[in-house]
Amino acid sequence: MILDKINMPNDLKTLNMNELAELSDEIRKIIIKKVNKTGGHFGSNLGIIEATIALHYVFNCPDDKIVFDVSHQCYPHKILTGRKEGYLNPEKYSAYTGYTAPEESACDLFKVGHTSTSVSLAVGVAKARDLQGKKENVIALIGDGSLSGGEAYEGLNNAAELNSNIIIIVNDNDMSIAENAGGLYKNLKLLRDTKGKAELNFFKSLGFEYFYVDEGNDVSALINAFEKVKDANKPTVVHIHTLKGCGSKIAEEHKEIYHYIMPGMADLKDDDFALGTNTAESYNKITTDFILKKAKEDKRIIAISPATPGAYGFTKEFRDALGAQYTDVGIAEEHAVAYASALAKSGAKPILSILSSFVQRTYDQLSQDLCLNNSPATILVQWGAISGADATHLGVFDIPLLCNIPNLVYLSPVCKEEYLKMFEWSLLQNEHPVAIRVPFGEVISAGYEDMTDYSMLNKFKMTKKGANVAIIGVGNFYALAEMTAIALKEKAGIDATLINPRFLTGVDKEMLEDLKSGHNIVITLEDGVLNGGFGEKISRFYGNSEMKVLNFGAKKEFTDRVPLGELYERYHLKPGLIAEDVLKALNFAAI
Amino acid sequence: MILDKINMPNDLKTLNMNELAELSDEIRKIIIKKVNKTGGHFGSNLGIIEATIALHYVFNCPDDKIVFDVSHQCYPHKILTGRKEGYLNPEKYSAYTGYTAPEESACDLFKVGHTSTSVSLAVGVAKARDLQGKKENVIALIGDGSLSGGEAYEGLNNAAELNSNIIIIVNDNDMSIAENAGGLYKNLKLLRDTKGKAELNFFKSLGFEYFYVDEGNDVSALINAFEKVKDANKPTVVHIHTLKGCGSKIAEEHKEIYHYIMPGMADLKDDDFALGTNTAESYNKITTDFILKKAKEDKRIIAISPATPGAYGFTKEFRDALGAQYTDVGIAEEHAVAYASALAKSGAKPILSILSSFVQRTYDQLSQDLCLNNSPATILVQWGAISGADATHLGVFDIPLLCNIPNLVYLSPVCKEEYLKMFEWSLLQNEHPVAIRVPFGEVISAGYEDMTDYSMLNKFKMTKKGANVAIIGVGNFYALAEMTAIALKEKAGIDATLINPRFLTGVDKEMLEDLKSGHNIVITLEDGVLNGGFGEKISRFYGNSEMKVLNFGAKKEFTDRVPLGELYERYHLKPGLIAEDVLKALNFAAI
């Protein structure tokens, strides 16, 4: 195997073109095998193999700097920069993260998992080089999909003024995770259709030198292009036309679904695939069924996704069924919120679905465009939960982010009936911007319809009246509250009061006041970071009283692929551990 | 006066071209007189008078919808839409906000004070129209400066795909607040130089129909252009070339300084102006002197501003002195943070200065690009304080925003010596991203050098050891803590303990633990919103103890030009009120 000889990028430089092409095939097979076993980003990595080889053949890493965007496409880079064991040896399959990671290699500059950042970062790297009188090449590798993000544009606008070396490789596979959305993509198509010769050129309009490579999966064509721009002393774009999923028939044909795969999916045939529709109950299915029903009844309903529809069940079928009542805004979370706000202010009924990890890409728009204007849009916050995710995709920061914005109503349902009732209420009302933290995990059913009137803001629900200890279990963690009550009963005979707060953006002062009689301690459980979150409001409320308060939730930290069980242990998010803490606090109180 | 006849936009339609030109002159005089009296946005409004008249002549507001960007340029619009009294009658000068405000008029769609939002919002307005089968025109009015913001680009990218009416007026006066920065502006210049005829066209590359008006301060030329695009059924850009400050010689010549003026500035002559340099001590001057000194000593130092240099003393002289060690990234806060992060990771020493109200435009970059990567950049958060500002420019949300991000060190100095020591420490260290909340208001001096080693994170400073009550006064409010201690002494003979926490991103557990002996209550004072802020962490810390805690700060609300004294009263941020609350709590404890 040629790869046997490649330990660091320099080893590539002795290979001839045939060997480089053969190396591409080897890496392709390795990635298909590995990702089919572990799951991971598939199509995006298969498309960029040749470009990665060409980059490392022409440039000299780590002296020359390559900044990867979102780093969905860094597996070939990792294989060529000292980490091939993590792709060749099944026992090492989990040795490296799926994203660039400076702690793994000097060839990785940044930990990156959110999109549209590479150009901005590369401008900083290049400017630092210039300030220090150095001369290396600085390269940003960005996909066409990521170009719809505002940060990418801000970066391009600044990169173009740099007056020194910065090379932006636009990896154009004509796809975001789903289809691209936006006027820019017509220009990219025009450029592809004219082999880069069209006069109308987005990149040139911003001031870049521009090169086009039509054969973006041909190592020698890429090497030719990169050699031309190496050591260029002005901002330069190399637009390469690649094939997403290149070399895997099913991934080439189903580009969206094969962007990221679960284990075994590379082995599927087209037919298996069609049969694979999941009909089990899930919050995704509950959500999409509800939206489809409402959208049929009311033409003002419109669903919005910022380029991540697959993550919450907005399948192609769902999108097609909605037609004009669906917008994928592209990777453009800021626009998504402003757009939703304006739709709501203008009589439409927007529903923006967005991952917890990405809602933080649009705080100012939530505050200014949405909440300051009190626009009655509905935002579904998805995947908000403590998890074993990569550090770049944690879902624990949305509560602090959203719950401190004036005017917003942030709701956290504990079961499907509550979720649907909140969702329906949000669509019917015209007074408040509403966000709903969609429950995460298996569907929980109360078994009966929720009849709550959510226009009575900040009314917590006492589900069980007990004494001594009151447990406020937020959303996903209401079940943990129930289990904790059982543990307290078993360990100490305590009949704890149980509360489902439902509202994250305000406290039920009356109920909290009432708890003062008959209770010595209130505990809060939230499936997110404690700092700035829900529990601290309860602590503040009781600051001036005899009531003890214990807040349970995640610590303020970026965890990186830490198993969930370990995190629960670390944060004392287990019934037995919580009960112990509570009893300890109560003993202390009794002294 | 022609304006006498104009009460609503429709009244314009009976005027001939001469009368419209005369009306422009009248409005210009009125704005100059009014803003010279009250202060306000000056140059931006003077440039847009003719375009506003032409818009209201051609279109039919409020049926047709005009969305103003940042609304620095809405005074002529307010004058023409039923609010002229607020500009004609000195007694009514403060009747209307300086920004668009739906509560004032049906012709204002959104409350807007942050930039780059108009196109996104207009796309939502247009889509809502389409969903409801309506037909009115939707117009976004955006300045060239605002086009550098990512949200504007995300909006444009989506607007271009709308397949229906949306008209984007680009008001190009070749200026942001300061000079424009970015590759885009070369293209705008090319388009101006070629009267819109250049093939290379940023707007066309995104898919827009494009029209150019060179005489952007000529009502009839503008009317011609707007009539051409009225009822257009596809996304259209009208690029108008206007003169910032048009009609005021000094504003035309000093475009940056006359963007927003203080009372009397319109009367200045060039010479007065040159003499007007302020040499008094201020945090702006302390900051710029320090940066200049450090930048001379170390070529790796680089100051960064996202298009608001004037707000914190980054004058033209300062910028010129720094040369390549200064970057104005344009209105591009997201890029600013990613850029600073990459500079810091690559051996440079970036100092990003940003207003509290605008730091919230870049939460994700602070979290992902900066803090996840632990990049040792320095961020100066300016104007963080409770104030009588407009609802769109409050400086109260930065503490909750920043203090809950892992890895960040957010410092809040109480005097110039602390500020300089923290600033110096931040530049010397390589371990942490550091933000400093620059003190707001008059300079306070301790009178001696601060010798603290800030690498010992989260060490609070006990400035006076007392008993019973401990007061933690954060940053600007440390002085309030001192006055509260005096009030407690006078009212109840209490010798309160005084603490300057300095760190907002962590608590000094040891000191807080020690306070448990000898103290019954801890109070926190912070110059920002309570929810998610510093004080709640102290409440959480003491949740499991006998210690009482009272948090003082702003309520979670958007206040709009409420006098500061009134806010202090409302939030009990006066020594006497705080002392009363404390004594009440202590009595309660004594029962």
Short mmCIF file of C-alpha atoms in Angstrom, two decimals, chain A residues 385-389 394 396 477 527 553-555 557-574 577:
data_model
loop_
_atom_site.label_atom_id
_atom_site.label_comp_id
_atom_site.label_asym_id
_atom_site.label_seq_id
_atom_site.Cartn_x
_atom_site.Cartn_y
_atom_site.Cartn_z
CA ALA A 385 -29.44 18.16 26.36
CA ILE A 386 -26.29 17.10 28.13
CA SER A 387 -24.69 14.56 25.81
CA GLY A 388 -21.52 12.77 24.87
CA ALA A 389 -21.17 14.99 21.82
CA LEU A 394 -22.84 20.55 22.78
CA VAL A 396 -26.12 22.67 26.95
CA PHE A 477 -35.10 16.00 33.60
CA ASP A 527 -30.50 19.33 31.29
CA GLY A 553 -27.06 20.56 35.95
CA ALA A 554 -23.92 20.68 33.86
CA LYS A 555 -20.77 22.47 34.88
CA GLU A 557 -17.11 23.50 30.56
CA PHE A 558 -16.61 22.25 27.02
CA THR A 559 -16.79 18.48 27.31
CA ASP A 560 -15.49 16.47 24.40
CA ARG A 561 -17.03 13.08 23.65
CA VAL A 562 -17.30 12.22 27.34
CA PRO A 563 -19.72 9.32 27.76
CA LEU A 564 -23.07 10.48 29.05
CA GLY A 565 -22.96 8.20 32.06
CA GLU A 566 -19.68 9.72 33.11
CA LEU A 567 -21.12 13.23 32.81
CA TYR A 568 -24.17 12.30 34.87
CA GLU A 569 -21.84 10.91 37.51
CA ARG A 570 -19.65 14.02 37.41
CA TYR A 571 -22.63 16.36 37.74
CA HIS A 572 -24.49 14.18 40.30
CA LEU A 573 -27.38 13.76 37.91
CA LYS A 574 -28.46 10.38 39.20
CA LEU A 577 -26.48 10.93 44.10
#
